[in-house]
Amino acid sequence: MSAKPTTRASSLAADSYGPLSSLLLLSPFLLLLLAAFVYPVGKLLLTSVFSPGWTFEHYQHVASGPYARVFVRTFVIALTVAGIAGVLGYPVAWLLTRVKGKTAFLVTACILIPMWTSVLVRSYAWIVLLQRNGIVNDLLLGTGLIDEPLKLIYNQGAVIMAMVHVLLPYMILPVYGALKAIPVDLSRASSNLGASSLRTFITVMLPLSMPGVYAGSLIVFVLALGFYVTPALVGGPSTLLVATLIGQQVTQTFNWPFAAALSTLLLSATVAVTVVFRRFMSFSGRL
C-alpha cells in the first residue's frame, strides 16, 4: 500500500523541472561551451576562408603534395599507434583483472604514474634513451652487437614508440573496465562445458571485451591525431605531423589563415572518425 505514494512522489519530483528550469540549470555549461569551443572554432573557420576576402586558396594549398602527405602520414602513425597500443595494452588489462593485493597495486601504479608525469618529461626521457650517445646505443656498443651508434631517434619509429608509451594507459583503462564488467560465471560456465582456457578467451571473453577495445582505440587514435610535443621532440623533418605543422605556421611563419585551414581540416577529420566509429558501434549492436 505504501509503494503507490512513493512512486507518485518520485514521478512528481521527476516532472518538476520544466523546459525553462532545465535551461537555467544548463546555462553555465552552455555558456562555457559557447565561450571555450563554439566561438573559437567559428573564429578559426572564419579565419581560414576570409583573409582579407573570401577565399579557399588555403584549403587548396593544403591539398597540394607536401601537405597532403603530412595528413596521410599523421593518419598512418595514429592508426599504427592505436594498433600497437591495443596489442600491448590488452594483456596488461587482462593481467590487472586477474591479480590482487600488492601485485594489483604495483600494476596499477605502473599504469597510472606515467599518466601523472608530464608528457614533456617522458618525451625527453626517450631522447636520453635513444640519442647517439644514449643508454641504448651505449649498451649495444658495450655488448659488441654494433660497431657504431645507430640512428634510433628523429625518425618515424622513434615517434611511434614514444607515442605508444605516452598513450598506452588510455588503451589499458577502457579495456580493463570492459573486462572487469564481464561476469565471472560466464568463464566458469564455459570451463564446465568442456572449453579450454584458450577457447573460453576467444569465444567468450574477447568478444565481450571488444567495446573496451574499440573505445580505447578511438581515444588513442584521436589523441594521436593531434599529438604535438612528442613528435616535435623525438621526430625529425621526415616525420612532420599535422599538429607540428600547425605549430610551425603559427609560431614561425605567422601564417594564421593557413594554420586555421589545417586546424579546421584536422578537427573535421577527428569528428568524422568519431561519427563513423559511433555508427559502426551502433550497427554492430555494441552501443
PDB file of C-alpha atoms in Angstrom:
ATOM      1  CA  MET A   1       0.000   0.000   0.000  1.00  0.00           C
ATOM      2  CA  SER A   2       2.881   2.373   0.748  1.00  0.00           C
ATOM      3  CA  ALA A   3       4.543   1.804  -2.624  1.00  0.00           C
ATOM      4  CA  LYS A   4       1.993   3.857  -4.567  1.00  0.00           C
ATOM      5  CA  PRO A   5       2.529   7.212  -2.813  1.00  0.00           C
ATOM      6  CA  THR A   6       6.290   6.774  -3.077  1.00  0.00           C
ATOM      7  CA  THR A   7       6.057   6.086  -6.799  1.00  0.00           C
ATOM      8  CA  ARG A   8       3.751   9.061  -7.283  1.00  0.00           C
ATOM      9  CA  ALA A   9       6.078  11.341  -5.323  1.00  0.00           C
ATOM     10  CA  SER A  10       9.034  10.198  -7.423  1.00  0.00           C
ATOM     11  CA  SER A  11       7.067  10.860 -10.602  1.00  0.00           C
ATOM     12  CA  LEU A  12       6.114  14.369  -9.422  1.00  0.00           C
ATOM     13  CA  ALA A  13       9.740  15.099  -8.494  1.00  0.00           C
ATOM     14  CA  ALA A  14      10.928  13.959 -11.917  1.00  0.00           C
ATOM     15  CA  ASP A  15       8.348  16.157 -13.674  1.00  0.00           C
ATOM     16  CA  SER A  16       9.001  19.268 -11.558  1.00  0.00           C
ATOM     17  CA  TYR A  17      11.761  20.539 -13.901  1.00  0.00           C
ATOM     18  CA  GLY A  18      10.187  22.210 -16.890  1.00  0.00           C
ATOM     19  CA  PRO A  19      11.962  23.390 -20.056  1.00  0.00           C
ATOM     20  CA  LEU A  20      12.828  26.792 -18.538  1.00  0.00           C
ATOM     21  CA  SER A  21      14.196  25.291 -15.326  1.00  0.00           C
ATOM     22  CA  SER A  22      16.268  22.752 -17.268  1.00  0.00           C
ATOM     23  CA  LEU A  23      17.641  25.545 -19.472  1.00  0.00           C
ATOM     24  CA  LEU A  24      18.617  27.578 -16.416  1.00  0.00           C
ATOM     25  CA  LEU A  25      20.403  24.601 -14.903  1.00  0.00           C
ATOM     26  CA  LEU A  26      22.276  24.005 -18.152  1.00  0.00           C
ATOM     27  CA  SER A  27      23.080  27.668 -18.770  1.00  0.00           C
ATOM     28  CA  PRO A  28      26.529  27.676 -17.041  1.00  0.00           C
ATOM     29  CA  PHE A  29      27.637  24.709 -19.100  1.00  0.00           C
ATOM     30  CA  LEU A  30      26.170  26.152 -22.296  1.00  0.00           C
ATOM     31  CA  LEU A  31      27.924  29.483 -21.717  1.00  0.00           C
ATOM     32  CA  LEU A  32      31.214  27.696 -21.087  1.00  0.00           C
ATOM     33  CA  LEU A  33      30.740  25.597 -24.222  1.00  0.00           C
ATOM     34  CA  LEU A  34      29.930  28.705 -26.249  1.00  0.00           C
ATOM     35  CA  ALA A  35      32.925  30.687 -24.973  1.00  0.00           C
ATOM     36  CA  ALA A  36      35.501  27.895 -24.925  1.00  0.00           C
ATOM     37  CA  PHE A  37      34.545  25.867 -28.004  1.00  0.00           C
ATOM     38  CA  VAL A  38      31.892  27.269 -30.339  1.00  0.00           C
ATOM     39  CA  TYR A  39      33.338  30.786 -30.600  1.00  0.00           C
ATOM     40  CA  PRO A  40      36.993  29.690 -31.088  1.00  0.00           C
ATOM     41  CA  VAL A  41      36.024  27.087 -33.686  1.00  0.00           C
ATOM     42  CA  GLY A  42      33.831  29.579 -35.510  1.00  0.00           C
ATOM     43  CA  LYS A  43      36.624  32.147 -35.440  1.00  0.00           C
ATOM     44  CA  LEU A  44      39.035  29.516 -36.716  1.00  0.00           C
ATOM     45  CA  LEU A  45      36.751  28.603 -39.607  1.00  0.00           C
ATOM     46  CA  LEU A  46      36.214  32.259 -40.498  1.00  0.00           C
ATOM     47  CA  THR A  47      39.943  32.953 -40.467  1.00  0.00           C
ATOM     48  CA  SER A  48      40.602  30.075 -42.830  1.00  0.00           C
ATOM     49  CA  VAL A  49      38.216  31.369 -45.511  1.00  0.00           C
ATOM     50  CA  PHE A  50      38.432  35.131 -45.027  1.00  0.00           C
ATOM     51  CA  SER A  51      41.871  36.759 -45.353  1.00  0.00           C
ATOM     52  CA  PRO A  52      41.109  39.531 -46.206  1.00  0.00           C
ATOM     53  CA  GLY A  53      38.391  38.500 -48.671  1.00  0.00           C
ATOM     54  CA  TRP A  54      36.512  35.238 -49.121  1.00  0.00           C
ATOM     55  CA  THR A  55      38.890  32.609 -50.479  1.00  0.00           C
ATOM     56  CA  PHE A  56      39.536  28.876 -50.386  1.00  0.00           C
ATOM     57  CA  GLU A  57      43.154  29.095 -51.501  1.00  0.00           C
ATOM     58  CA  HIS A  58      44.415  27.917 -48.118  1.00  0.00           C
ATOM     59  CA  TYR A  59      42.440  24.687 -48.404  1.00  0.00           C
ATOM     60  CA  GLN A  60      43.727  24.255 -51.949  1.00  0.00           C
ATOM     61  CA  HIS A  61      47.224  24.793 -50.582  1.00  0.00           C
ATOM     62  CA  VAL A  62      46.654  22.043 -48.011  1.00  0.00           C
ATOM     63  CA  ALA A  63      45.597  19.680 -50.805  1.00  0.00           C
ATOM     64  CA  SER A  64      48.960  20.115 -52.536  1.00  0.00           C
ATOM     65  CA  GLY A  65      51.523  17.314 -52.456  1.00  0.00           C
ATOM     66  CA  PRO A  66      53.691  18.027 -49.383  1.00  0.00           C
ATOM     67  CA  TYR A  67      50.848  18.946 -47.037  1.00  0.00           C
ATOM     68  CA  ALA A  68      48.601  16.125 -48.221  1.00  0.00           C
ATOM     69  CA  ARG A  69      51.445  13.721 -47.433  1.00  0.00           C
ATOM     70  CA  VAL A  70      51.655  15.188 -43.933  1.00  0.00           C
ATOM     71  CA  PHE A  71      47.972  14.389 -43.392  1.00  0.00           C
ATOM     72  CA  VAL A  72      48.411  10.856 -44.714  1.00  0.00           C
ATOM     73  CA  ARG A  73      51.468  10.345 -42.501  1.00  0.00           C
ATOM     74  CA  THR A  74      49.562  11.612 -39.475  1.00  0.00           C
ATOM     75  CA  PHE A  75      46.699   9.161 -40.030  1.00  0.00           C
ATOM     76  CA  VAL A  76      49.074   6.249 -40.672  1.00  0.00           C
ATOM     77  CA  ILE A  77      51.045   6.953 -37.497  1.00  0.00           C
ATOM     78  CA  ALA A  78      47.854   7.397 -35.462  1.00  0.00           C
ATOM     79  CA  LEU A  79      46.492   4.064 -36.726  1.00  0.00           C
ATOM     80  CA  THR A  80      49.812   2.351 -36.038  1.00  0.00           C
ATOM     81  CA  VAL A  81      49.980   3.764 -32.519  1.00  0.00           C
ATOM     82  CA  ALA A  82      46.396   2.663 -31.811  1.00  0.00           C
ATOM     83  CA  GLY A  83      47.104  -0.844 -33.128  1.00  0.00           C
ATOM     84  CA  ILE A  84      50.327  -1.293 -31.136  1.00  0.00           C
ATOM     85  CA  ALA A  85      48.678   0.126 -28.012  1.00  0.00           C
ATOM     86  CA  GLY A  86      45.875  -2.408 -28.390  1.00  0.00           C
ATOM     87  CA  VAL A  87      48.293  -5.325 -28.746  1.00  0.00           C
ATOM     88  CA  LEU A  88      50.351  -4.208 -25.747  1.00  0.00           C
ATOM     89  CA  GLY A  89      47.526  -2.895 -23.596  1.00  0.00           C
ATOM     90  CA  TYR A  90      45.125  -5.839 -23.736  1.00  0.00           C
ATOM     91  CA  PRO A  91      47.423  -8.309 -21.903  1.00  0.00           C
ATOM     92  CA  VAL A  92      48.129  -5.703 -19.225  1.00  0.00           C
ATOM     93  CA  ALA A  93      44.400  -5.078 -18.726  1.00  0.00           C
ATOM     94  CA  TRP A  94      43.807  -8.827 -18.624  1.00  0.00           C
ATOM     95  CA  LEU A  95      46.538  -9.240 -16.005  1.00  0.00           C
ATOM     96  CA  LEU A  96      45.082  -6.421 -13.932  1.00  0.00           C
ATOM     97  CA  THR A  97      41.741  -8.256 -13.691  1.00  0.00           C
ATOM     98  CA  ARG A  98      43.451 -11.454 -12.530  1.00  0.00           C
ATOM     99  CA  VAL A  99      45.850 -10.202  -9.845  1.00  0.00           C
ATOM    100  CA  LYS A 100      45.087  -8.998  -6.327  1.00  0.00           C
ATOM    101  CA  GLY A 101      46.788  -7.389  -3.381  1.00  0.00           C
ATOM    102  CA  LYS A 102      50.274  -5.932  -3.750  1.00  0.00           C
ATOM    103  CA  THR A 103      50.620  -7.195  -7.318  1.00  0.00           C
ATOM    104  CA  ALA A 104      47.453  -5.371  -8.383  1.00  0.00           C
ATOM    105  CA  PHE A 105      48.682  -2.216  -6.632  1.00  0.00           C
ATOM    106  CA  LEU A 106      52.053  -2.444  -8.399  1.00  0.00           C
ATOM    107  CA  VAL A 107      50.489  -2.957 -11.836  1.00  0.00           C
ATOM    108  CA  THR A 108      48.046  -0.103 -11.267  1.00  0.00           C
ATOM    109  CA  ALA A 109      50.886   2.177 -10.169  1.00  0.00           C
ATOM    110  CA  CYS A 110      52.861   1.324 -13.304  1.00  0.00           C
ATOM    111  CA  ILE A 111      49.827   2.342 -15.395  1.00  0.00           C
ATOM    112  CA  LEU A 112      48.795   5.497 -13.556  1.00  0.00           C
ATOM    113  CA  ILE A 113      52.110   7.069 -12.539  1.00  0.00           C
ATOM    114  CA  PRO A 114      53.147   7.700 -16.187  1.00  0.00           C
ATOM    115  CA  MET A 115      49.797   9.462 -16.714  1.00  0.00           C
ATOM    116  CA  TRP A 116      50.647  11.828 -13.850  1.00  0.00           C
ATOM    117  CA  THR A 117      54.056  12.589 -15.346  1.00  0.00           C
ATOM    118  CA  SER A 118      54.426  15.439 -17.820  1.00  0.00           C
ATOM    119  CA  VAL A 119      54.426  14.439 -21.484  1.00  0.00           C
ATOM    120  CA  LEU A 120      57.411  16.726 -21.933  1.00  0.00           C
ATOM    121  CA  VAL A 121      59.403  14.813 -19.308  1.00  0.00           C
ATOM    122  CA  ARG A 122      58.541  11.449 -20.843  1.00  0.00           C
ATOM    123  CA  SER A 123      59.493  12.677 -24.301  1.00  0.00           C
ATOM    124  CA  TYR A 124      62.857  13.925 -23.071  1.00  0.00           C
ATOM    125  CA  ALA A 125      63.375  10.553 -21.401  1.00  0.00           C
ATOM    126  CA  TRP A 126      63.132   8.911 -24.830  1.00  0.00           C
ATOM    127  CA  ILE A 127      65.743  11.338 -26.140  1.00  0.00           C
ATOM    128  CA  VAL A 128      68.081  10.283 -23.325  1.00  0.00           C
ATOM    129  CA  LEU A 129      67.469   6.635 -24.167  1.00  0.00           C
ATOM    130  CA  LEU A 130      67.702   6.786 -27.963  1.00  0.00           C
ATOM    131  CA  GLN A 131      70.180   9.546 -28.774  1.00  0.00           C
ATOM    132  CA  ARG A 132      73.514   8.764 -30.391  1.00  0.00           C
ATOM    133  CA  ASN A 133      75.305   8.683 -27.038  1.00  0.00           C
ATOM    134  CA  GLY A 134      72.256   7.433 -25.189  1.00  0.00           C
ATOM    135  CA  ILE A 135      71.735   4.451 -22.950  1.00  0.00           C
ATOM    136  CA  VAL A 136      70.561   2.074 -25.694  1.00  0.00           C
ATOM    137  CA  ASN A 137      73.489   2.768 -28.016  1.00  0.00           C
ATOM    138  CA  ASP A 138      75.975   2.571 -25.122  1.00  0.00           C
ATOM    139  CA  LEU A 139      74.521  -0.794 -24.133  1.00  0.00           C
ATOM    140  CA  LEU A 140      74.688  -2.158 -27.669  1.00  0.00           C
ATOM    141  CA  LEU A 141      78.240  -0.909 -28.126  1.00  0.00           C
ATOM    142  CA  GLY A 142      79.286  -2.318 -24.775  1.00  0.00           C
ATOM    143  CA  THR A 143      77.964  -5.777 -25.623  1.00  0.00           C
ATOM    144  CA  GLY A 144      79.651  -5.710 -29.047  1.00  0.00           C
ATOM    145  CA  LEU A 145      76.418  -6.089 -31.011  1.00  0.00           C
ATOM    146  CA  ILE A 146      77.174  -2.968 -33.060  1.00  0.00           C
ATOM    147  CA  ASP A 147      80.374  -1.220 -34.108  1.00  0.00           C
ATOM    148  CA  GLU A 148      78.990   2.317 -34.298  1.00  0.00           C
ATOM    149  CA  PRO A 149      75.979   4.086 -32.790  1.00  0.00           C
ATOM    150  CA  LEU A 150      72.653   3.537 -34.517  1.00  0.00           C
ATOM    151  CA  LYS A 151      70.290   6.319 -35.513  1.00  0.00           C
ATOM    152  CA  LEU A 152      67.454   5.453 -33.155  1.00  0.00           C
ATOM    153  CA  ILE A 153      65.920   8.900 -32.816  1.00  0.00           C
ATOM    154  CA  TYR A 154      64.449  11.575 -35.098  1.00  0.00           C
ATOM    155  CA  ASN A 155      62.691   9.012 -37.262  1.00  0.00           C
ATOM    156  CA  GLN A 156      59.217   7.556 -37.585  1.00  0.00           C
ATOM    157  CA  GLY A 157      59.981   4.508 -35.463  1.00  0.00           C
ATOM    158  CA  ALA A 158      61.047   6.669 -32.518  1.00  0.00           C
ATOM    159  CA  VAL A 159      57.898   8.794 -32.839  1.00  0.00           C
ATOM    160  CA  ILE A 160      55.649   5.733 -32.825  1.00  0.00           C
ATOM    161  CA  MET A 161      57.483   4.172 -29.887  1.00  0.00           C
ATOM    162  CA  ALA A 162      57.314   7.331 -27.785  1.00  0.00           C
ATOM    163  CA  MET A 163      53.654   7.970 -28.626  1.00  0.00           C
ATOM    164  CA  VAL A 164      52.692   4.412 -27.722  1.00  0.00           C
ATOM    165  CA  HIS A 165      54.435   4.857 -24.365  1.00  0.00           C
ATOM    166  CA  VAL A 166      52.526   8.074 -23.650  1.00  0.00           C
ATOM    167  CA  LEU A 167      49.103   6.885 -24.853  1.00  0.00           C
ATOM    168  CA  LEU A 168      49.181   3.274 -23.643  1.00  0.00           C
ATOM    169  CA  PRO A 169      47.258   3.976 -20.385  1.00  0.00           C
ATOM    170  CA  TYR A 170      44.358   5.354 -22.424  1.00  0.00           C
ATOM    171  CA  MET A 171      44.056   1.919 -24.021  1.00  0.00           C
ATOM    172  CA  ILE A 172      44.548  -0.134 -20.878  1.00  0.00           C
ATOM    173  CA  LEU A 173      41.903   1.558 -18.731  1.00  0.00           C
ATOM    174  CA  PRO A 174      38.883   1.136 -21.102  1.00  0.00           C
ATOM    175  CA  VAL A 175      39.842  -2.476 -21.806  1.00  0.00           C
ATOM    176  CA  TYR A 176      40.212  -3.120 -18.089  1.00  0.00           C
ATOM    177  CA  GLY A 177      36.760  -1.632 -17.458  1.00  0.00           C
ATOM    178  CA  ALA A 178      35.218  -3.868 -20.120  1.00  0.00           C
ATOM    179  CA  LEU A 179      36.949  -6.987 -18.798  1.00  0.00           C
ATOM    180  CA  LYS A 180      36.019  -6.178 -15.213  1.00  0.00           C
ATOM    181  CA  ALA A 181      32.348  -5.866 -16.187  1.00  0.00           C
ATOM    182  CA  ILE A 182      32.212  -9.421 -17.592  1.00  0.00           C
ATOM    183  CA  PRO A 183      30.598 -11.776 -15.028  1.00  0.00           C
ATOM    184  CA  VAL A 184      32.986 -14.407 -13.713  1.00  0.00           C
ATOM    185  CA  ASP A 185      30.225 -17.024 -14.032  1.00  0.00           C
ATOM    186  CA  LEU A 186      30.486 -16.917 -17.836  1.00  0.00           C
ATOM    187  CA  SER A 187      34.056 -18.175 -17.910  1.00  0.00           C
ATOM    188  CA  ARG A 188      33.259 -20.760 -15.263  1.00  0.00           C
ATOM    189  CA  ALA A 189      30.264 -21.992 -17.246  1.00  0.00           C
ATOM    190  CA  SER A 190      32.409 -22.236 -20.360  1.00  0.00           C
ATOM    191  CA  SER A 191      35.013 -24.270 -18.483  1.00  0.00           C
ATOM    192  CA  ASN A 192      32.329 -26.544 -17.002  1.00  0.00           C
ATOM    193  CA  LEU A 193      31.037 -27.205 -20.521  1.00  0.00           C
ATOM    194  CA  GLY A 194      34.449 -28.515 -21.529  1.00  0.00           C
ATOM    195  CA  ALA A 195      36.006 -25.483 -23.214  1.00  0.00           C
ATOM    196  CA  SER A 196      39.706 -24.914 -22.726  1.00  0.00           C
ATOM    197  CA  SER A 197      41.062 -21.647 -21.321  1.00  0.00           C
ATOM    198  CA  LEU A 198      42.099 -20.524 -24.817  1.00  0.00           C
ATOM    199  CA  ARG A 199      38.694 -21.315 -26.316  1.00  0.00           C
ATOM    200  CA  THR A 200      36.940 -19.584 -23.414  1.00  0.00           C
ATOM    201  CA  PHE A 201      39.019 -16.491 -24.021  1.00  0.00           C
ATOM    202  CA  ILE A 202      38.437 -16.479 -27.802  1.00  0.00           C
ATOM    203  CA  THR A 203      34.713 -17.250 -27.757  1.00  0.00           C
ATOM    204  CA  VAL A 204      33.594 -15.559 -24.536  1.00  0.00           C
ATOM    205  CA  MET A 205      35.990 -13.031 -23.042  1.00  0.00           C
ATOM    206  CA  LEU A 206      37.393 -11.429 -26.192  1.00  0.00           C
ATOM    207  CA  PRO A 207      34.027 -10.686 -27.897  1.00  0.00           C
ATOM    208  CA  LEU A 208      32.542  -9.279 -24.679  1.00  0.00           C
ATOM    209  CA  SER A 209      35.579  -7.056 -24.117  1.00  0.00           C
ATOM    210  CA  MET A 210      35.595  -5.594 -27.641  1.00  0.00           C
ATOM    211  CA  PRO A 211      33.624  -2.439 -26.651  1.00  0.00           C
ATOM    212  CA  GLY A 212      36.535  -1.560 -24.366  1.00  0.00           C
ATOM    213  CA  VAL A 213      38.998  -2.257 -27.167  1.00  0.00           C
ATOM    214  CA  TYR A 214      37.008  -0.083 -29.577  1.00  0.00           C
ATOM    215  CA  ALA A 215      36.724   2.748 -27.039  1.00  0.00           C
ATOM    216  CA  GLY A 216      40.426   2.614 -26.189  1.00  0.00           C
ATOM    217  CA  SER A 217      41.391   2.515 -29.857  1.00  0.00           C
ATOM    218  CA  LEU A 218      39.236   5.572 -30.582  1.00  0.00           C
ATOM    219  CA  ILE A 219      40.708   7.522 -27.664  1.00  0.00           C
ATOM    220  CA  VAL A 220      44.288   6.676 -28.626  1.00  0.00           C
ATOM    221  CA  PHE A 221      43.684   7.363 -32.313  1.00  0.00           C
ATOM    222  CA  VAL A 222      42.049  10.745 -31.730  1.00  0.00           C
ATOM    223  CA  LEU A 223      44.747  11.813 -29.263  1.00  0.00           C
ATOM    224  CA  ALA A 224      47.472  10.660 -31.650  1.00  0.00           C
ATOM    225  CA  LEU A 225      45.985  12.740 -34.475  1.00  0.00           C
ATOM    226  CA  GLY A 226      46.552  15.934 -32.519  1.00  0.00           C
ATOM    227  CA  PHE A 227      49.763  14.987 -30.712  1.00  0.00           C
ATOM    228  CA  TYR A 228      52.291  17.802 -30.700  1.00  0.00           C
ATOM    229  CA  VAL A 229      55.003  17.621 -28.016  1.00  0.00           C
ATOM    230  CA  THR A 230      56.345  14.106 -28.564  1.00  0.00           C
ATOM    231  CA  PRO A 231      56.587  14.213 -32.409  1.00  0.00           C
ATOM    232  CA  ALA A 232      58.176  17.677 -32.206  1.00  0.00           C
ATOM    233  CA  LEU A 233      60.897  16.471 -29.807  1.00  0.00           C
ATOM    234  CA  VAL A 234      61.508  12.884 -30.922  1.00  0.00           C
ATOM    235  CA  GLY A 235      60.719  13.190 -34.632  1.00  0.00           C
ATOM    236  CA  GLY A 236      62.561  14.897 -37.433  1.00  0.00           C
ATOM    237  CA  PRO A 237      61.656  16.669 -40.683  1.00  0.00           C
ATOM    238  CA  SER A 238      60.713  13.361 -42.285  1.00  0.00           C
ATOM    239  CA  THR A 239      58.147  12.679 -39.521  1.00  0.00           C
ATOM    240  CA  LEU A 240      56.344  16.018 -39.577  1.00  0.00           C
ATOM    241  CA  LEU A 241      52.755  15.637 -38.342  1.00  0.00           C
ATOM    242  CA  VAL A 242      49.782  17.957 -38.750  1.00  0.00           C
ATOM    243  CA  ALA A 243      49.910  19.331 -35.187  1.00  0.00           C
ATOM    244  CA  THR A 244      53.604  20.140 -35.550  1.00  0.00           C
ATOM    245  CA  LEU A 245      52.930  21.754 -38.927  1.00  0.00           C
ATOM    246  CA  ILE A 246      50.209  23.934 -37.384  1.00  0.00           C
ATOM    247  CA  GLY A 247      52.621  24.991 -34.653  1.00  0.00           C
ATOM    248  CA  GLN A 248      55.224  25.963 -37.235  1.00  0.00           C
ATOM    249  CA  GLN A 249      52.717  28.031 -39.208  1.00  0.00           C
ATOM    250  CA  VAL A 250      51.648  29.901 -36.049  1.00  0.00           C
ATOM    251  CA  THR A 251      54.994  30.452 -34.309  1.00  0.00           C
ATOM    252  CA  GLN A 252      57.494  30.629 -37.186  1.00  0.00           C
ATOM    253  CA  THR A 253      55.828  31.804 -40.397  1.00  0.00           C
ATOM    254  CA  PHE A 254      52.880  33.575 -38.689  1.00  0.00           C
ATOM    255  CA  ASN A 255      50.562  32.307 -41.413  1.00  0.00           C
ATOM    256  CA  TRP A 256      47.413  32.224 -39.314  1.00  0.00           C
ATOM    257  CA  PRO A 257      44.913  31.654 -42.173  1.00  0.00           C
ATOM    258  CA  PHE A 258      46.823  28.601 -43.397  1.00  0.00           C
ATOM    259  CA  ALA A 259      47.158  27.312 -39.821  1.00  0.00           C
ATOM    260  CA  ALA A 260      43.406  27.833 -39.379  1.00  0.00           C
ATOM    261  CA  ALA A 261      42.726  25.795 -42.535  1.00  0.00           C
ATOM    262  CA  LEU A 262      44.951  22.992 -41.271  1.00  0.00           C
ATOM    263  CA  SER A 263      43.252  23.058 -37.868  1.00  0.00           C
ATOM    264  CA  THR A 264      39.781  23.023 -39.421  1.00  0.00           C
ATOM    265  CA  LEU A 265      40.623  20.016 -41.585  1.00  0.00           C
ATOM    266  CA  LEU A 266      42.152  18.170 -38.627  1.00  0.00           C
ATOM    267  CA  LEU A 267      39.088  18.898 -36.490  1.00  0.00           C
ATOM    268  CA  SER A 268      36.773  17.786 -39.294  1.00  0.00           C
ATOM    269  CA  ALA A 269      38.725  14.547 -39.725  1.00  0.00           C
ATOM    270  CA  THR A 270      38.548  13.883 -35.983  1.00  0.00           C
ATOM    271  CA  VAL A 271      34.792  14.480 -35.874  1.00  0.00           C
ATOM    272  CA  ALA A 272      34.293  12.273 -38.948  1.00  0.00           C
ATOM    273  CA  VAL A 273      36.263   9.425 -37.379  1.00  0.00           C
ATOM    274  CA  THR A 274      34.237   9.719 -34.173  1.00  0.00           C
ATOM    275  CA  VAL A 275      30.909   9.723 -36.042  1.00  0.00           C
ATOM    276  CA  VAL A 276      31.887   6.731 -38.182  1.00  0.00           C
ATOM    277  CA  PHE A 277      33.039   4.877 -35.080  1.00  0.00           C
ATOM    278  CA  ARG A 278      29.744   5.610 -33.339  1.00  0.00           C
ATOM    279  CA  ARG A 279      27.735   4.448 -36.353  1.00  0.00           C
ATOM    280  CA  PHE A 280      29.812   1.291 -36.583  1.00  0.00           C
ATOM    281  CA  MET A 281      29.289   0.540 -32.904  1.00  0.00           C
ATOM    282  CA  SER A 282      25.550   1.160 -33.195  1.00  0.00           C
ATOM    283  CA  PHE A 283      25.348  -1.040 -36.305  1.00  0.00           C
ATOM    284  CA  SER A 284      27.223  -3.856 -34.570  1.00  0.00           C
ATOM    285  CA  GLY A 285      24.848  -3.606 -31.609  1.00  0.00           C
ATOM    286  CA  ARG A 286      27.564  -2.911 -29.050  1.00  0.00           C
ATOM    287  CA  LEU A 287      26.363   0.578 -28.114  1.00  0.00           C
TER     288      LEU A 287
END
